[in-house]
Amino acid sequence: MRNIVSTVNTFVIVGGGLAAGKAAEALREHGHLGPLLVIGDEQERPYLRPPLSKGYLLGKEERDSIYVHPDDWYPKHEVDLLLGTSVKAVDRRAKEVELDDGRRVPYAKLLLATGSSPRRLAVPGADLDNVLYLRHVGDSERLKAAFTKGARIVVIGDGWIGLETAAAARMAGAEVTVLGHSELPLLKVLGREAAEVFAGLHKDHGVRLRPRVEVERITGTQGRVDGVVLADGSRLVADAVVVGIGITPNDQLAQQAGLDVRDGIVTDEHMRTSVADVYAAGDVANAYHPLLGRHVRVEHWANALHQPNTAALSMLGKDAVYDRLPYFYTDQYDLGMEYTGYAEPGGYDRVVFRGDTDERRFIAFWMSGNRVLAGMSVNVWDVIDPIRSLIQSRADVDDALLADPGVPLGSLLP
Ligand SMILES: Cc1cc2nc3c(=O)[nH]c(=O)nc-3n(C[C@H](O)[C@H](O)[C@H](O)COP(=O)(O)OP(=O)(O)OC[C@H]3O[C@@H](n4cnc5c(N)ncnc54)[C@H](O)[C@@H]3O)c2cc1C
């Protein structure tokens, strides 16, 4: 590493994930010529996490394919990567970050891209061996090793991570049970009809869904998990348990530094935090979204991919606003889904379907009055752009036209 301590105009990025990698790229692209340092606490250079529950977990994607940039990209672009290093504190007055080894690094501009961490299960036995979480590449490798033919896998949590790992485990020939709090997986996120599609998908692939259950404790033999006991007294035998019960933003650093933190680091639409010369992007940012008219913290890949560009422009003193609609996708068995927009539970009044939910080939539109708030395409491709345009147009749309597959979506635009 160069002697960064004495250099001026150093831009520092804390966090070694997708947002950090893309921010470094954008800063160089948009003309930052000074020193640029990425500090990440993992040993790996920035990589993508979606393959960890899909292609990489299934053994279909090679390790090399998950990285944001090739190894030599960083030296070529004079980006210093300080891996395996945690930032312990931000001194906003001195404009320095403090590393876990006590060194202090000055910054002219600082980007916090610290992402998020899995919520931990707080029941007795949760620390037994083979109680697994999924965030890092090593976690994915542990899951892959556990997902063998006939292995009994209990997945706690029926959100995206729970369902994707359940699919991967089934595809490896494991016996899979998914435990959920509510009546259907993803019920809160998608509403009943769309959630039923995912429940049907997993049942058809032989997953046992156990809705409305509470985990009381995890049991083990010689330090290794052997079962899960539910509040109703029933016990499931388990060779491994996967916990996917949501994530929390890594915002402690920002909080200690006195930044405005509310479910993530609060930023404006330029990705500026409440403190001068400090910016945030990716999973950790609770950013004001001008189209939605509110702050949103988006825990998805596309946000970590694009938001850093706005942050980089702002760090360089250029005018930039982040107003892309949230987008995410999932792949489970033979189902591919894309979703764009923003429809909170209770924030929409109905869902209009185009196509056949039984065949799992359809588009769903979340509506408020006559406006489309969000759209999801399931095994229907190349429609996300017109759906995004419909949402952005705020046009009044007739339900019957939306539901009619013969009507091109583009023709509904004003
Ligand atoms: C298994 C999995 C599958 C996913 N699948 C999808 C999907 O299909 N579609 C989708 O849209 N999204 C998906 N996501 C979400 C997507 O991967 C995240 O939104 C994205 O990774 C966020 O990137 P980020 O850089 O903001 O944060 P992160 O990826 O969390 O990276 C932050 C990095 O900063 C490091 N860090 C934190 N604090 C410090 C510190 N103090 N000092 C140094 N380093 C620090 C962390 O260790 C981490 O390496 C998935 C996520 C996971 C885990």
PDB file of C-alpha atoms in Angstrom, residues 149-372:
ATOM      1  CA  LYS A 149     -28.525 -36.447  -1.157  1.00  0.00           C
ATOM      2  CA  GLY A 150     -30.810 -37.490   1.690  1.00  0.00           C
ATOM      3  CA  ALA A 151     -29.467 -34.902   4.171  1.00  0.00           C
ATOM      4  CA  ARG A 152     -32.195 -33.493   6.392  1.00  0.00           C
ATOM      5  CA  ILE A 153     -32.099 -29.725   6.067  1.00  0.00           C
ATOM      6  CA  VAL A 154     -34.298 -27.416   8.106  1.00  0.00           C
ATOM      7  CA  VAL A 155     -34.502 -23.855   6.805  1.00  0.00           C
ATOM      8  CA  ILE A 156     -35.609 -21.279   9.365  1.00  0.00           C
ATOM      9  CA  GLY A 157     -37.146 -18.337   7.541  1.00  0.00           C
ATOM     10  CA  ASP A 158     -39.300 -18.282   4.430  1.00  0.00           C
ATOM     11  CA  GLY A 159     -38.067 -15.101   2.746  1.00  0.00           C
ATOM     12  CA  TRP A 160     -35.927 -14.911  -0.407  1.00  0.00           C
ATOM     13  CA  ILE A 161     -32.775 -16.379   1.134  1.00  0.00           C
ATOM     14  CA  GLY A 162     -34.704 -19.176   2.857  1.00  0.00           C
ATOM     15  CA  LEU A 163     -36.508 -20.140  -0.343  1.00  0.00           C
ATOM     16  CA  GLU A 164     -33.461 -19.921  -2.602  1.00  0.00           C
ATOM     17  CA  THR A 165     -31.426 -22.107  -0.260  1.00  0.00           C
ATOM     18  CA  ALA A 166     -34.354 -24.537   0.058  1.00  0.00           C
ATOM     19  CA  ALA A 167     -34.418 -24.816  -3.739  1.00  0.00           C
ATOM     20  CA  ALA A 168     -30.661 -25.415  -3.883  1.00  0.00           C
ATOM     21  CA  ALA A 169     -30.877 -28.060  -1.148  1.00  0.00           C
ATOM     22  CA  ARG A 170     -33.721 -29.851  -2.933  1.00  0.00           C
ATOM     23  CA  MET A 171     -31.841 -29.764  -6.211  1.00  0.00           C
ATOM     24  CA  ALA A 172     -28.956 -31.478  -4.414  1.00  0.00           C
ATOM     25  CA  GLY A 173     -31.357 -34.218  -3.311  1.00  0.00           C
ATOM     26  CA  ALA A 174     -31.737 -33.167   0.347  1.00  0.00           C
ATOM     27  CA  GLU A 175     -34.944 -33.522   2.364  1.00  0.00           C
ATOM     28  CA  VAL A 176     -35.992 -29.946   3.064  1.00  0.00           C
ATOM     29  CA  THR A 177     -38.379 -28.373   5.568  1.00  0.00           C
ATOM     30  CA  VAL A 178     -38.956 -24.615   5.566  1.00  0.00           C
ATOM     31  CA  LEU A 179     -40.251 -22.995   8.762  1.00  0.00           C
ATOM     32  CA  GLY A 180     -42.111 -19.693   8.607  1.00  0.00           C
ATOM     33  CA  HIS A 181     -43.935 -17.382  10.966  1.00  0.00           C
ATOM     34  CA  SER A 182     -46.827 -16.515   8.717  1.00  0.00           C
ATOM     35  CA  GLU A 183     -49.357 -18.486   6.752  1.00  0.00           C
ATOM     36  CA  LEU A 184     -47.393 -18.423   3.479  1.00  0.00           C
ATOM     37  CA  PRO A 185     -43.785 -17.758   2.497  1.00  0.00           C
ATOM     38  CA  LEU A 186     -43.249 -14.144   1.369  1.00  0.00           C
ATOM     39  CA  LEU A 187     -46.805 -13.255   2.384  1.00  0.00           C
ATOM     40  CA  LYS A 188     -45.812  -9.901   3.823  1.00  0.00           C
ATOM     41  CA  VAL A 189     -43.681  -8.967   0.815  1.00  0.00           C
ATOM     42  CA  LEU A 190     -45.906 -10.128  -2.030  1.00  0.00           C
ATOM     43  CA  GLY A 191     -49.471 -10.479  -0.732  1.00  0.00           C
ATOM     44  CA  ARG A 192     -51.511 -13.677  -0.821  1.00  0.00           C
ATOM     45  CA  GLU A 193     -51.906 -14.542  -4.520  1.00  0.00           C
ATOM     46  CA  ALA A 194     -48.277 -14.091  -5.496  1.00  0.00           C
ATOM     47  CA  ALA A 195     -47.075 -15.732  -2.287  1.00  0.00           C
ATOM     48  CA  GLU A 196     -49.210 -18.782  -3.120  1.00  0.00           C
ATOM     49  CA  VAL A 197     -47.263 -19.166  -6.357  1.00  0.00           C
ATOM     50  CA  PHE A 198     -44.004 -19.543  -4.429  1.00  0.00           C
ATOM     51  CA  ALA A 199     -45.588 -21.877  -1.881  1.00  0.00           C
ATOM     52  CA  GLY A 200     -46.911 -24.047  -4.750  1.00  0.00           C
ATOM     53  CA  LEU A 201     -43.529 -24.030  -6.461  1.00  0.00           C
ATOM     54  CA  HIS A 202     -41.759 -25.392  -3.392  1.00  0.00           C
ATOM     55  CA  LYS A 203     -44.457 -27.938  -2.567  1.00  0.00           C
ATOM     56  CA  ASP A 204     -44.319 -29.232  -6.135  1.00  0.00           C
ATOM     57  CA  HIS A 205     -40.587 -29.739  -5.703  1.00  0.00           C
ATOM     58  CA  GLY A 206     -41.067 -31.728  -2.524  1.00  0.00           C
ATOM     59  CA  VAL A 207     -40.255 -29.083   0.100  1.00  0.00           C
ATOM     60  CA  ARG A 208     -42.232 -29.409   3.327  1.00  0.00           C
ATOM     61  CA  LEU A 209     -43.545 -25.991   4.305  1.00  0.00           C
ATOM     62  CA  ARG A 210     -44.343 -25.514   7.985  1.00  0.00           C
ATOM     63  CA  PRO A 211     -46.228 -22.207   8.284  1.00  0.00           C
ATOM     64  CA  ARG A 212     -47.105 -20.332  11.497  1.00  0.00           C
ATOM     65  CA  VAL A 213     -44.406 -21.938  13.607  1.00  0.00           C
ATOM     66  CA  GLU A 214     -42.048 -20.648  16.248  1.00  0.00           C
ATOM     67  CA  VAL A 215     -38.638 -22.192  16.868  1.00  0.00           C
ATOM     68  CA  GLU A 216     -38.120 -22.841  20.562  1.00  0.00           C
ATOM     69  CA  ARG A 217     -34.640 -24.356  20.556  1.00  0.00           C
ATOM     70  CA  ILE A 218     -32.097 -26.232  18.543  1.00  0.00           C
ATOM     71  CA  THR A 219     -30.780 -29.527  19.811  1.00  0.00           C
ATOM     72  CA  GLY A 220     -27.441 -31.180  19.215  1.00  0.00           C
ATOM     73  CA  THR A 221     -25.164 -34.088  19.920  1.00  0.00           C
ATOM     74  CA  GLN A 222     -21.487 -33.492  20.690  1.00  0.00           C
ATOM     75  CA  GLY A 223     -21.749 -29.875  19.691  1.00  0.00           C
ATOM     76  CA  ARG A 224     -23.401 -30.547  16.345  1.00  0.00           C
ATOM     77  CA  VAL A 225     -27.018 -29.829  15.462  1.00  0.00           C
ATOM     78  CA  ASP A 226     -29.406 -32.787  15.324  1.00  0.00           C
ATOM     79  CA  GLY A 227     -32.848 -31.222  15.515  1.00  0.00           C
ATOM     80  CA  VAL A 228     -35.161 -28.257  15.846  1.00  0.00           C
ATOM     81  CA  VAL A 229     -37.838 -28.093  18.540  1.00  0.00           C
ATOM     82  CA  LEU A 230     -40.899 -25.967  17.811  1.00  0.00           C
ATOM     83  CA  ALA A 231     -43.064 -24.104  20.315  1.00  0.00           C
ATOM     84  CA  ASP A 232     -45.867 -26.652  19.797  1.00  0.00           C
ATOM     85  CA  GLY A 233     -43.494 -29.316  21.150  1.00  0.00           C
ATOM     86  CA  SER A 234     -42.847 -31.050  17.833  1.00  0.00           C
ATOM     87  CA  ARG A 235     -39.281 -31.881  16.852  1.00  0.00           C
ATOM     88  CA  LEU A 236     -37.720 -32.020  13.422  1.00  0.00           C
ATOM     89  CA  VAL A 237     -34.595 -34.065  12.836  1.00  0.00           C
ATOM     90  CA  ALA A 238     -31.868 -32.004  11.162  1.00  0.00           C
ATOM     91  CA  ASP A 239     -28.398 -32.683   9.797  1.00  0.00           C
ATOM     92  CA  ALA A 240     -28.029 -28.967   9.159  1.00  0.00           C
ATOM     93  CA  VAL A 241     -30.088 -25.853   9.847  1.00  0.00           C
ATOM     94  CA  VAL A 242     -30.022 -22.789   7.608  1.00  0.00           C
ATOM     95  CA  VAL A 243     -31.098 -19.528   9.215  1.00  0.00           C
ATOM     96  CA  GLY A 244     -32.454 -16.847   6.859  1.00  0.00           C
ATOM     97  CA  ILE A 245     -34.446 -14.474   9.044  1.00  0.00           C
ATOM     98  CA  GLY A 246     -33.524 -11.155   7.492  1.00  0.00           C
ATOM     99  CA  ILE A 247     -30.650  -8.742   7.710  1.00  0.00           C
ATOM    100  CA  THR A 248     -29.753  -5.609   9.609  1.00  0.00           C
ATOM    101  CA  PRO A 249     -27.728  -2.710   8.209  1.00  0.00           C
ATOM    102  CA  ASN A 250     -24.109  -2.370   9.370  1.00  0.00           C
ATOM    103  CA  ASP A 251     -24.642   1.181  10.575  1.00  0.00           C
ATOM    104  CA  GLN A 252     -22.906   1.034  13.985  1.00  0.00           C
ATOM    105  CA  LEU A 253     -19.818   2.842  12.701  1.00  0.00           C
ATOM    106  CA  ALA A 254     -21.952   5.703  11.409  1.00  0.00           C
ATOM    107  CA  GLN A 255     -23.968   5.805  14.606  1.00  0.00           C
ATOM    108  CA  GLN A 256     -20.842   6.058  16.754  1.00  0.00           C
ATOM    109  CA  ALA A 257     -19.576   8.849  14.513  1.00  0.00           C
ATOM    110  CA  GLY A 258     -22.762  10.804  15.144  1.00  0.00           C
ATOM    111  CA  LEU A 259     -24.287  10.512  11.679  1.00  0.00           C
ATOM    112  CA  ASP A 260     -28.052  10.502  11.317  1.00  0.00           C
ATOM    113  CA  VAL A 261     -28.923   6.792  11.481  1.00  0.00           C
ATOM    114  CA  ARG A 262     -32.444   5.397  11.238  1.00  0.00           C
ATOM    115  CA  ASP A 263     -32.676   1.839   9.933  1.00  0.00           C
ATOM    116  CA  GLY A 264     -29.435   2.485   8.042  1.00  0.00           C
ATOM    117  CA  ILE A 265     -27.459   5.614   7.313  1.00  0.00           C
ATOM    118  CA  VAL A 266     -29.798   8.400   6.309  1.00  0.00           C
ATOM    119  CA  THR A 267     -28.796  10.125   3.061  1.00  0.00           C
ATOM    120  CA  ASP A 268     -30.344  12.579   0.675  1.00  0.00           C
ATOM    121  CA  GLU A 269     -30.915  11.757  -3.007  1.00  0.00           C
ATOM    122  CA  HIS A 270     -27.263  12.663  -3.714  1.00  0.00           C
ATOM    123  CA  MET A 271     -26.112   9.963  -1.252  1.00  0.00           C
ATOM    124  CA  ARG A 272     -24.789  12.601   1.155  1.00  0.00           C
ATOM    125  CA  THR A 273     -25.093  11.762   4.839  1.00  0.00           C
ATOM    126  CA  SER A 274     -25.848  14.279   7.571  1.00  0.00           C
ATOM    127  CA  VAL A 275     -22.091  14.926   7.961  1.00  0.00           C
ATOM    128  CA  ALA A 276     -20.044  16.888   5.416  1.00  0.00           C
ATOM    129  CA  ASP A 277     -17.817  14.819   3.094  1.00  0.00           C
ATOM    130  CA  VAL A 278     -19.309  11.523   4.259  1.00  0.00           C
ATOM    131  CA  TYR A 279     -21.500   9.547   1.843  1.00  0.00           C
ATOM    132  CA  ALA A 280     -23.254   6.175   1.981  1.00  0.00           C
ATOM    133  CA  ALA A 281     -24.468   3.672  -0.624  1.00  0.00           C
ATOM    134  CA  GLY A 282     -25.774   0.124  -0.971  1.00  0.00           C
ATOM    135  CA  ASP A 283     -27.584  -1.987   1.629  1.00  0.00           C
ATOM    136  CA  VAL A 284     -26.578   0.340   4.469  1.00  0.00           C
ATOM    137  CA  ALA A 285     -28.020   3.543   2.953  1.00  0.00           C
ATOM    138  CA  ASN A 286     -31.501   4.713   3.861  1.00  0.00           C
ATOM    139  CA  ALA A 287     -31.692   7.148   0.953  1.00  0.00           C
ATOM    140  CA  TYR A 288     -34.271   9.742   0.056  1.00  0.00           C
ATOM    141  CA  HIS A 289     -35.929   8.631  -3.186  1.00  0.00           C
ATOM    142  CA  PRO A 290     -37.395  11.563  -5.127  1.00  0.00           C
ATOM    143  CA  LEU A 291     -39.869   9.473  -7.153  1.00  0.00           C
ATOM    144  CA  LEU A 292     -41.172   7.634  -4.102  1.00  0.00           C
ATOM    145  CA  GLY A 293     -41.123  10.803  -2.009  1.00  0.00           C
ATOM    146  CA  ARG A 294     -39.628   9.074   1.030  1.00  0.00           C
ATOM    147  CA  HIS A 295     -36.496   7.419   2.368  1.00  0.00           C
ATOM    148  CA  VAL A 296     -35.994   3.783   1.384  1.00  0.00           C
ATOM    149  CA  ARG A 297     -33.325   1.269   2.292  1.00  0.00           C
ATOM    150  CA  VAL A 298     -33.080  -1.266  -0.477  1.00  0.00           C
ATOM    151  CA  GLU A 299     -31.376  -4.578   0.279  1.00  0.00           C
ATOM    152  CA  HIS A 300     -30.879  -5.634  -3.317  1.00  0.00           C
ATOM    153  CA  TRP A 301     -28.128  -6.144  -5.827  1.00  0.00           C
ATOM    154  CA  ALA A 302     -29.276  -3.515  -8.361  1.00  0.00           C
ATOM    155  CA  ASN A 303     -29.182  -0.815  -5.715  1.00  0.00           C
ATOM    156  CA  ALA A 304     -25.611  -1.716  -4.724  1.00  0.00           C
ATOM    157  CA  LEU A 305     -24.730  -1.795  -8.418  1.00  0.00           C
ATOM    158  CA  HIS A 306     -26.060   1.634  -9.406  1.00  0.00           C
ATOM    159  CA  GLN A 307     -26.226   3.808  -6.295  1.00  0.00           C
ATOM    160  CA  PRO A 308     -22.404   4.106  -5.990  1.00  0.00           C
ATOM    161  CA  ASN A 309     -22.305   5.959  -9.311  1.00  0.00           C
ATOM    162  CA  THR A 310     -24.417   8.736  -7.823  1.00  0.00           C
ATOM    163  CA  ALA A 311     -22.327   8.708  -4.652  1.00  0.00           C
ATOM    164  CA  ALA A 312     -19.112   8.953  -6.695  1.00  0.00           C
ATOM    165  CA  LEU A 313     -20.406  11.917  -8.720  1.00  0.00           C
ATOM    166  CA  SER A 314     -21.480  13.666  -5.528  1.00  0.00           C
ATOM    167  CA  MET A 315     -18.086  12.992  -3.927  1.00  0.00           C
ATOM    168  CA  LEU A 316     -16.528  14.694  -6.953  1.00  0.00           C
ATOM    169  CA  GLY A 317     -18.748  17.728  -6.486  1.00  0.00           C
ATOM    170  CA  LYS A 318     -20.947  16.946  -9.500  1.00  0.00           C
ATOM    171  CA  ASP A 319     -24.711  17.115  -9.419  1.00  0.00           C
ATOM    172  CA  ALA A 320     -26.274  13.657  -9.381  1.00  0.00           C
ATOM    173  CA  VAL A 321     -29.518  12.234  -8.066  1.00  0.00           C
ATOM    174  CA  TYR A 322     -30.363   8.588  -7.415  1.00  0.00           C
ATOM    175  CA  ASP A 323     -33.907   7.974  -8.598  1.00  0.00           C
ATOM    176  CA  ARG A 324     -33.829   4.472 -10.078  1.00  0.00           C
ATOM    177  CA  LEU A 325     -36.758   2.365  -8.983  1.00  0.00           C
ATOM    178  CA  PRO A 326     -35.873  -0.576  -6.753  1.00  0.00           C
ATOM    179  CA  TYR A 327     -35.314  -3.804  -8.707  1.00  0.00           C
ATOM    180  CA  PHE A 328     -34.544  -7.352  -7.712  1.00  0.00           C
ATOM    181  CA  TYR A 329     -34.701 -10.868  -9.052  1.00  0.00           C
ATOM    182  CA  THR A 330     -34.748 -14.449  -7.912  1.00  0.00           C
ATOM    183  CA  ASP A 331     -34.139 -17.839  -9.508  1.00  0.00           C
ATOM    184  CA  GLN A 332     -35.625 -20.930  -7.891  1.00  0.00           C
ATOM    185  CA  TYR A 333     -35.761 -24.272  -9.752  1.00  0.00           C
ATOM    186  CA  ASP A 334     -37.169 -23.383 -13.180  1.00  0.00           C
ATOM    187  CA  LEU A 335     -38.753 -20.122 -12.017  1.00  0.00           C
ATOM    188  CA  GLY A 336     -37.130 -16.822 -12.871  1.00  0.00           C
ATOM    189  CA  MET A 337     -38.613 -13.660 -11.445  1.00  0.00           C
ATOM    190  CA  GLU A 338     -37.906  -9.949 -11.778  1.00  0.00           C
ATOM    191  CA  TYR A 339     -39.561  -7.243  -9.663  1.00  0.00           C
ATOM    192  CA  THR A 340     -39.429  -3.496  -9.927  1.00  0.00           C
ATOM    193  CA  GLY A 341     -41.082  -0.652  -8.063  1.00  0.00           C
ATOM    194  CA  TYR A 342     -42.091  -0.268  -4.472  1.00  0.00           C
ATOM    195  CA  ALA A 343     -45.260  -1.582  -2.851  1.00  0.00           C
ATOM    196  CA  GLU A 344     -45.196  -1.742   0.919  1.00  0.00           C
ATOM    197  CA  PRO A 345     -47.455  -4.090   2.864  1.00  0.00           C
ATOM    198  CA  GLY A 346     -50.685  -2.142   3.278  1.00  0.00           C
ATOM    199  CA  GLY A 347     -49.527   0.473   0.760  1.00  0.00           C
ATOM    200  CA  TYR A 348     -51.465  -0.923  -2.236  1.00  0.00           C
ATOM    201  CA  ASP A 349     -55.110  -1.842  -2.660  1.00  0.00           C
ATOM    202  CA  ARG A 350     -55.032  -4.799  -5.099  1.00  0.00           C
ATOM    203  CA  VAL A 351     -52.858  -6.906  -7.366  1.00  0.00           C
ATOM    204  CA  VAL A 352     -53.756  -7.305 -11.049  1.00  0.00           C
ATOM    205  CA  PHE A 353     -52.497 -10.423 -12.850  1.00  0.00           C
ATOM    206  CA  ARG A 354     -51.720 -10.853 -16.542  1.00  0.00           C
ATOM    207  CA  GLY A 355     -51.148 -14.481 -17.534  1.00  0.00           C
ATOM    208  CA  ASP A 356     -51.515 -17.740 -15.712  1.00  0.00           C
ATOM    209  CA  THR A 357     -50.399 -18.044 -12.088  1.00  0.00           C
ATOM    210  CA  ASP A 358     -51.048 -21.831 -12.153  1.00  0.00           C
ATOM    211  CA  GLU A 359     -48.569 -22.198 -14.983  1.00  0.00           C
ATOM    212  CA  ARG A 360     -46.178 -19.794 -13.204  1.00  0.00           C
ATOM    213  CA  ARG A 361     -45.935 -17.578 -16.247  1.00  0.00           C
ATOM    214  CA  PHE A 362     -47.436 -14.178 -15.512  1.00  0.00           C
ATOM    215  CA  ILE A 363     -46.964 -10.526 -14.640  1.00  0.00           C
ATOM    216  CA  ALA A 364     -48.394  -9.087 -11.417  1.00  0.00           C
ATOM    217  CA  PHE A 365     -49.057  -5.376 -10.905  1.00  0.00           C
ATOM    218  CA  TRP A 366     -49.431  -3.839  -7.450  1.00  0.00           C
ATOM    219  CA  MET A 367     -51.971  -1.027  -7.735  1.00  0.00           C
ATOM    220  CA  SER A 368     -52.956   2.036  -5.784  1.00  0.00           C
ATOM    221  CA  GLY A 369     -56.094   3.492  -7.299  1.00  0.00           C
ATOM    222  CA  ASN A 370     -55.401   3.337 -11.043  1.00  0.00           C
ATOM    223  CA  ARG A 371     -51.649   3.654 -10.697  1.00  0.00           C
ATOM    224  CA  VAL A 372     -49.084   0.898 -10.911  1.00  0.00           C
TER     225      VAL A 372
END
